[in-house]
Amino acid sequence: MEVIVIGAGIAGSVIARELAERGKKEVLVIEKRKHIGGNCYDTYDEHGILVHQYGPHIFHTSKERVQEYLSRFTEWYSFRHEVVARVGGQLIPVPFNLNTLHIVFPKEADQIEQMLIMEYGEGARVPILTLQKNENPLIRKVASYVYENIFLKYTMKQWGQTPKEIDPAVTARVPVVISRDNGYFSDKYQGMPKHGYTKMFEQMLDHENIKVDLGVDAREHLRLEKGKIYFDGKLFEGDVIYTGAIDEFFDYQYGALPYRSLEFSFEYFEQPDFQGHSVVNYTVDEDYTRITEFKHLTGQQSEGTTIVKEYPRSYEQGKGLLPYYAINNEKNADLYEKYRQHAKEAEHFYLLGRLAEYKYYNIDGMAERALQLADQLI
Ligand code: FAD
Ligand code: UDP
């Protein structure tokens, strides 16, 4: 083989396809799970409902190259994703926007709306940590409400830390929006692969130059030694793209990179609708952060409905949970850098992916990065 790709998630699948199409004759994809798709994997549960095994995934992008690329492998079920939060028995739109403002502060909303527009401009997307710095007492009142009722407890559950303690980029993903738009994302393209993610990945990996080995842990076959790559004991001089956890690959020799994890609890109900929304966030109470009802995401028509609750957990290697979210801070960046330098010793060994790069990527950002690496390698 000419290229080895480790992992069949979005990073591994896109680069495998791209390299295969652009002239690499033998691309081997090694995947330790029994299925392709990585965390985007979806499957029909025992009640015939299409569910996302590793948490709800909604595709959204403004990147034309990515949209065009993925559209070669799937048609789309288009919709604009909206989320509500349950606060004090009421469901309010999240991100907090001008509609939410009018629900929460009906008497002062007109006045505050004008102030927010004057201060930040119509359509602005203001991170909560920025809004809190505003000195106008009415704007501060809104900021305190949003911080207390939308961010504080949800973030404590998700990260075990307050919004002020974690990387500010995390809460900035759900800004206060100075408009009437209830959309969770602002991207031009939003939706789901019409026949599911797994089908999209099947199409992507279906190429005469690609071979996929499932249920195989690459660490049992591949090692780096003195800047050289060995596959089953033999020197391998082609490119290796690794999309798994980098600390695991190097046997945690510099220490484990910290992650947050999740436990998913799926429930089926013999009724057509459970919550009337695709996602409800629990921002003040309950142990779980959100409930997703899949049929509202996928448009599936069915007599029953399946939901999933997400319970955040701290991640410890070997305890049966998966590493989902890198905890980005200076200390962890320094530790990651040690692994990155180690990996760099082998000229043809490339790190690509949310775990390999210890970085937050959405599906579209990951696909874009994979296409860029393919550009570089070809
Ligand atoms: P992964 O999907 O994790 O794929 C890596 C693959 O490598 C895995 O299949 C793994 O089994 C395999 N592997 C690892 N080590 C080895 C080894 N040693 N040998 C062989 N195989 C190995 N993004 C969005 O755009 N929209 C969303 O709504 C969204 N929701 C999310 C919800 C949750 C709960 C989470 C955790 C993430 C969400 N994301 C979402 C992000 C999305 O999941 C990632 O961007 C994407 O999955 C990253 O792809 P990847 O290929 O880097 O990693
Ligand atoms: N967040 C929150 N309340 C919400 C939604 C989000 O506190 O109702 C915070 C929380 O810290 C979360 C972050 O904003 O981790 C990013 O939210 P997002 O929905 O992007 O999280 P992801 O989809 O990555 O889990």
PDB file of N, CA and C and ligand atoms in Angstrom, residues 56 83-85 94 149-156 158-159 163 166 169-174 184-185 262 281-283 289-290 310 325 354 360 362, ligand 2:
ATOM      1  N   PRO A  56     -25.938  13.683  19.161  1.00  0.00           N
ATOM      2  CA  PRO A  56     -26.568  14.285  17.982  1.00  0.00           C
ATOM      3  C   PRO A  56     -25.590  15.091  17.136  1.00  0.00           C
ATOM      4  N   VAL A  83     -32.869  25.542  18.934  1.00  0.00           N
ATOM      5  CA  VAL A  83     -32.789  24.903  20.249  1.00  0.00           C
ATOM      6  C   VAL A  83     -33.567  25.759  21.233  1.00  0.00           C
ATOM      7  N   VAL A  84     -34.217  25.100  22.185  1.00  0.00           N
ATOM      8  CA  VAL A  84     -34.823  25.858  23.288  1.00  0.00           C
ATOM      9  C   VAL A  84     -34.215  25.363  24.601  1.00  0.00           C
ATOM     10  N   ALA A  85     -34.229  26.255  25.590  1.00  0.00           N
ATOM     11  CA  ALA A  85     -33.743  25.863  26.925  1.00  0.00           C
ATOM     12  C   ALA A  85     -34.925  25.871  27.874  1.00  0.00           C
ATOM     13  N   VAL A  94     -32.600  29.505  22.437  1.00  0.00           N
ATOM     14  CA  VAL A  94     -31.143  29.604  22.666  1.00  0.00           C
ATOM     15  C   VAL A  94     -30.465  29.420  21.312  1.00  0.00           C
ATOM     16  N   ASN A 149     -28.798  31.720  33.981  1.00  0.00           N
ATOM     17  CA  ASN A 149     -29.856  30.787  33.577  1.00  0.00           C
ATOM     18  C   ASN A 149     -29.540  29.964  32.340  1.00  0.00           C
ATOM     19  N   ILE A 150     -28.558  30.405  31.569  1.00  0.00           N
ATOM     20  CA  ILE A 150     -28.236  29.634  30.366  1.00  0.00           C
ATOM     21  C   ILE A 150     -26.855  28.998  30.469  1.00  0.00           C
ATOM     22  N   PHE A 151     -25.890  29.744  30.982  1.00  0.00           N
ATOM     23  CA  PHE A 151     -24.511  29.243  30.911  1.00  0.00           C
ATOM     24  C   PHE A 151     -23.984  28.549  32.161  1.00  0.00           C
ATOM     25  N   LEU A 152     -24.265  29.119  33.323  1.00  0.00           N
ATOM     26  CA  LEU A 152     -23.531  28.677  34.508  1.00  0.00           C
ATOM     27  C   LEU A 152     -23.710  27.186  34.819  1.00  0.00           C
ATOM     28  N   LYS A 153     -24.945  26.761  34.967  1.00  0.00           N
ATOM     29  CA  LYS A 153     -25.156  25.377  35.422  1.00  0.00           C
ATOM     30  C   LYS A 153     -24.893  24.371  34.301  1.00  0.00           C
ATOM     31  N   TYR A 154     -25.291  24.756  33.085  1.00  0.00           N
ATOM     32  CA  TYR A 154     -25.019  23.871  31.938  1.00  0.00           C
ATOM     33  C   TYR A 154     -23.516  23.642  31.808  1.00  0.00           C
ATOM     34  N   THR A 155     -22.747  24.725  31.919  1.00  0.00           N
ATOM     35  CA  THR A 155     -21.291  24.621  31.772  1.00  0.00           C
ATOM     36  C   THR A 155     -20.679  23.850  32.933  1.00  0.00           C
ATOM     37  N   MET A 156     -21.216  24.053  34.135  1.00  0.00           N
ATOM     38  CA  MET A 156     -20.728  23.272  35.287  1.00  0.00           C
ATOM     39  C   MET A 156     -20.943  21.779  35.039  1.00  0.00           C
ATOM     40  N   GLN A 158     -21.322  20.302  32.038  1.00  0.00           N
ATOM     41  CA  GLN A 158     -20.578  19.838  30.855  1.00  0.00           C
ATOM     42  C   GLN A 158     -19.075  19.766  31.120  1.00  0.00           C
ATOM     43  N   TRP A 159     -18.546  20.770  31.836  1.00  0.00           N
ATOM     44  CA  TRP A 159     -17.091  20.890  31.966  1.00  0.00           C
ATOM     45  C   TRP A 159     -16.590  20.709  33.400  1.00  0.00           C
ATOM     46  N   PRO A 163     -18.142  29.030  33.397  1.00  0.00           N
ATOM     47  CA  PRO A 163     -17.799  29.609  32.084  1.00  0.00           C
ATOM     48  C   PRO A 163     -16.552  30.490  32.148  1.00  0.00           C
ATOM     49  N   ILE A 166     -13.240  28.156  31.926  1.00  0.00           N
ATOM     50  CA  ILE A 166     -12.891  27.375  30.727  1.00  0.00           C
ATOM     51  C   ILE A 166     -12.443  28.307  29.594  1.00  0.00           C
ATOM     52  N   ALA A 169     -13.432  30.530  24.160  1.00  0.00           N
ATOM     53  CA  ALA A 169     -13.911  30.168  22.817  1.00  0.00           C
ATOM     54  C   ALA A 169     -15.087  29.189  22.900  1.00  0.00           C
ATOM     55  N   VAL A 170     -15.182  28.459  24.006  1.00  0.00           N
ATOM     56  CA  VAL A 170     -16.235  27.439  24.116  1.00  0.00           C
ATOM     57  C   VAL A 170     -17.607  28.108  24.250  1.00  0.00           C
ATOM     58  N   THR A 171     -17.735  29.036  25.208  1.00  0.00           N
ATOM     59  CA  THR A 171     -19.051  29.681  25.382  1.00  0.00           C
ATOM     60  C   THR A 171     -19.334  30.653  24.228  1.00  0.00           C
ATOM     61  N   ALA A 172     -18.273  31.130  23.578  1.00  0.00           N
ATOM     62  CA  ALA A 172     -18.474  32.041  22.437  1.00  0.00           C
ATOM     63  C   ALA A 172     -19.147  31.328  21.264  1.00  0.00           C
ATOM     64  N   ARG A 173     -19.192  29.985  21.299  1.00  0.00           N
ATOM     65  CA  ARG A 173     -19.890  29.252  20.229  1.00  0.00           C
ATOM     66  C   ARG A 173     -21.399  29.482  20.295  1.00  0.00           C
ATOM     67  N   VAL A 174     -21.888  29.907  21.466  1.00  0.00           N
ATOM     68  CA  VAL A 174     -23.332  30.149  21.626  1.00  0.00           C
ATOM     69  C   VAL A 174     -23.513  31.602  22.111  1.00  0.00           C
ATOM     70  N   TYR A 184     -29.744  28.064  15.807  1.00  0.00           N
ATOM     71  CA  TYR A 184     -28.619  27.747  16.701  1.00  0.00           C
ATOM     72  C   TYR A 184     -27.287  28.069  16.012  1.00  0.00           C
ATOM     73  N   PHE A 185     -27.274  27.867  14.680  1.00  0.00           N
ATOM     74  CA  PHE A 185     -26.069  28.174  13.899  1.00  0.00           C
ATOM     75  C   PHE A 185     -26.414  29.284  12.904  1.00  0.00           C
ATOM     76  N   LEU A 262     -18.997  11.868  27.743  1.00  0.00           N
ATOM     77  CA  LEU A 262     -20.458  11.874  27.893  1.00  0.00           C
ATOM     78  C   LEU A 262     -20.942  10.444  28.007  1.00  0.00           C
ATOM     79  N   ASN A 281     -32.357  22.100  25.779  1.00  0.00           N
ATOM     80  CA  ASN A 281     -31.236  22.190  26.732  1.00  0.00           C
ATOM     81  C   ASN A 281     -31.774  22.362  28.145  1.00  0.00           C
ATOM     82  N   TYR A 282     -31.149  21.679  29.089  1.00  0.00           N
ATOM     83  CA  TYR A 282     -31.541  21.798  30.510  1.00  0.00           C
ATOM     84  C   TYR A 282     -30.486  22.643  31.199  1.00  0.00           C
ATOM     85  N   THR A 283     -30.744  23.932  31.261  1.00  0.00           N
ATOM     86  CA  THR A 283     -29.692  24.874  31.654  1.00  0.00           C
ATOM     87  C   THR A 283     -29.726  25.243  33.138  1.00  0.00           C
ATOM     88  N   THR A 289     -27.500  17.447  30.235  1.00  0.00           N
ATOM     89  CA  THR A 289     -27.434  18.801  29.650  1.00  0.00           C
ATOM     90  C   THR A 289     -28.524  19.024  28.616  1.00  0.00           C
ATOM     91  N   ARG A 290     -28.837  17.969  27.848  1.00  0.00           N
ATOM     92  CA  ARG A 290     -29.848  18.187  26.810  1.00  0.00           C
ATOM     93  C   ARG A 290     -30.525  16.880  26.424  1.00  0.00           C
ATOM     94  N   GLU A 310     -28.007  13.418  27.461  1.00  0.00           N
ATOM     95  CA  GLU A 310     -26.536  13.453  27.562  1.00  0.00           C
ATOM     96  C   GLU A 310     -26.102  13.790  28.981  1.00  0.00           C
ATOM     97  N   TYR A 325     -14.283  15.634  24.303  1.00  0.00           N
ATOM     98  CA  TYR A 325     -13.948  17.064  24.220  1.00  0.00           C
ATOM     99  C   TYR A 325     -12.573  17.312  24.814  1.00  0.00           C
ATOM    100  N   ARG A 354      -9.881  15.548  15.394  1.00  0.00           N
ATOM    101  CA  ARG A 354     -10.208  16.173  16.669  1.00  0.00           C
ATOM    102  C   ARG A 354      -9.364  15.611  17.814  1.00  0.00           C
ATOM    103  N   TYR A 360     -10.956  21.445  19.027  1.00  0.00           N
ATOM    104  CA  TYR A 360     -12.380  21.384  18.731  1.00  0.00           C
ATOM    105  C   TYR A 360     -12.598  21.615  17.239  1.00  0.00           C
ATOM    106  N   ASN A 362     -15.765  21.171  14.248  1.00  0.00           N
ATOM    107  CA  ASN A 362     -17.043  20.663  13.768  1.00  0.00           C
ATOM    108  C   ASN A 362     -16.784  19.799  12.542  1.00  0.00           C
TER     109      ASN A 362
HETATM  110  N1  UDP B   2     -23.609  26.327  26.679  1.00  0.00           N
HETATM  111  C1  UDP B   2     -24.347  26.592  27.815  1.00  0.00           C
HETATM  112  N2  UDP B   2     -25.714  26.527  27.751  1.00  0.00           N
HETATM  113  C2  UDP B   2     -26.359  26.203  26.609  1.00  0.00           C
HETATM  114  C3  UDP B   2     -25.612  25.928  25.462  1.00  0.00           C
HETATM  115  C4  UDP B   2     -24.226  25.986  25.531  1.00  0.00           C
HETATM  116  O1  UDP B   2     -23.781  26.860  28.866  1.00  0.00           O
HETATM  117  O2  UDP B   2     -27.589  26.166  26.605  1.00  0.00           O
HETATM  118  C5  UDP B   2     -22.130  26.424  26.768  1.00  0.00           C
HETATM  119  C6  UDP B   2     -21.498  25.146  27.320  1.00  0.00           C
HETATM  120  O3  UDP B   2     -20.334  25.508  28.017  1.00  0.00           O
HETATM  121  C7  UDP B   2     -21.150  24.403  26.047  1.00  0.00           C
HETATM  122  C8  UDP B   2     -20.708  25.549  25.138  1.00  0.00           C
HETATM  123  O4  UDP B   2     -21.585  26.635  25.490  1.00  0.00           O
HETATM  124  O5  UDP B   2     -20.110  23.468  26.257  1.00  0.00           O
HETATM  125  C9  UDP B   2     -20.774  25.268  23.668  1.00  0.00           C
HETATM  126  O6  UDP B   2     -22.063  24.809  23.325  1.00  0.00           O
HETATM  127  P1  UDP B   2     -22.293  23.892  22.057  1.00  0.00           P
HETATM  128  O7  UDP B   2     -23.739  23.698  21.882  1.00  0.00           O
HETATM  129  O8  UDP B   2     -21.503  24.424  20.910  1.00  0.00           O
HETATM  130  O9  UDP B   2     -21.611  22.548  22.554  1.00  0.00           O
HETATM  131  P2  UDP B   2     -21.298  21.188  21.787  1.00  0.00           P
HETATM  132  O10 UDP B   2     -22.265  21.077  20.656  1.00  0.00           O
HETATM  133  O11 UDP B   2     -19.898  21.309  21.349  1.00  0.00           O
HETATM  134  O12 UDP B   2     -21.515  20.185  22.857  1.00  0.00           O
END
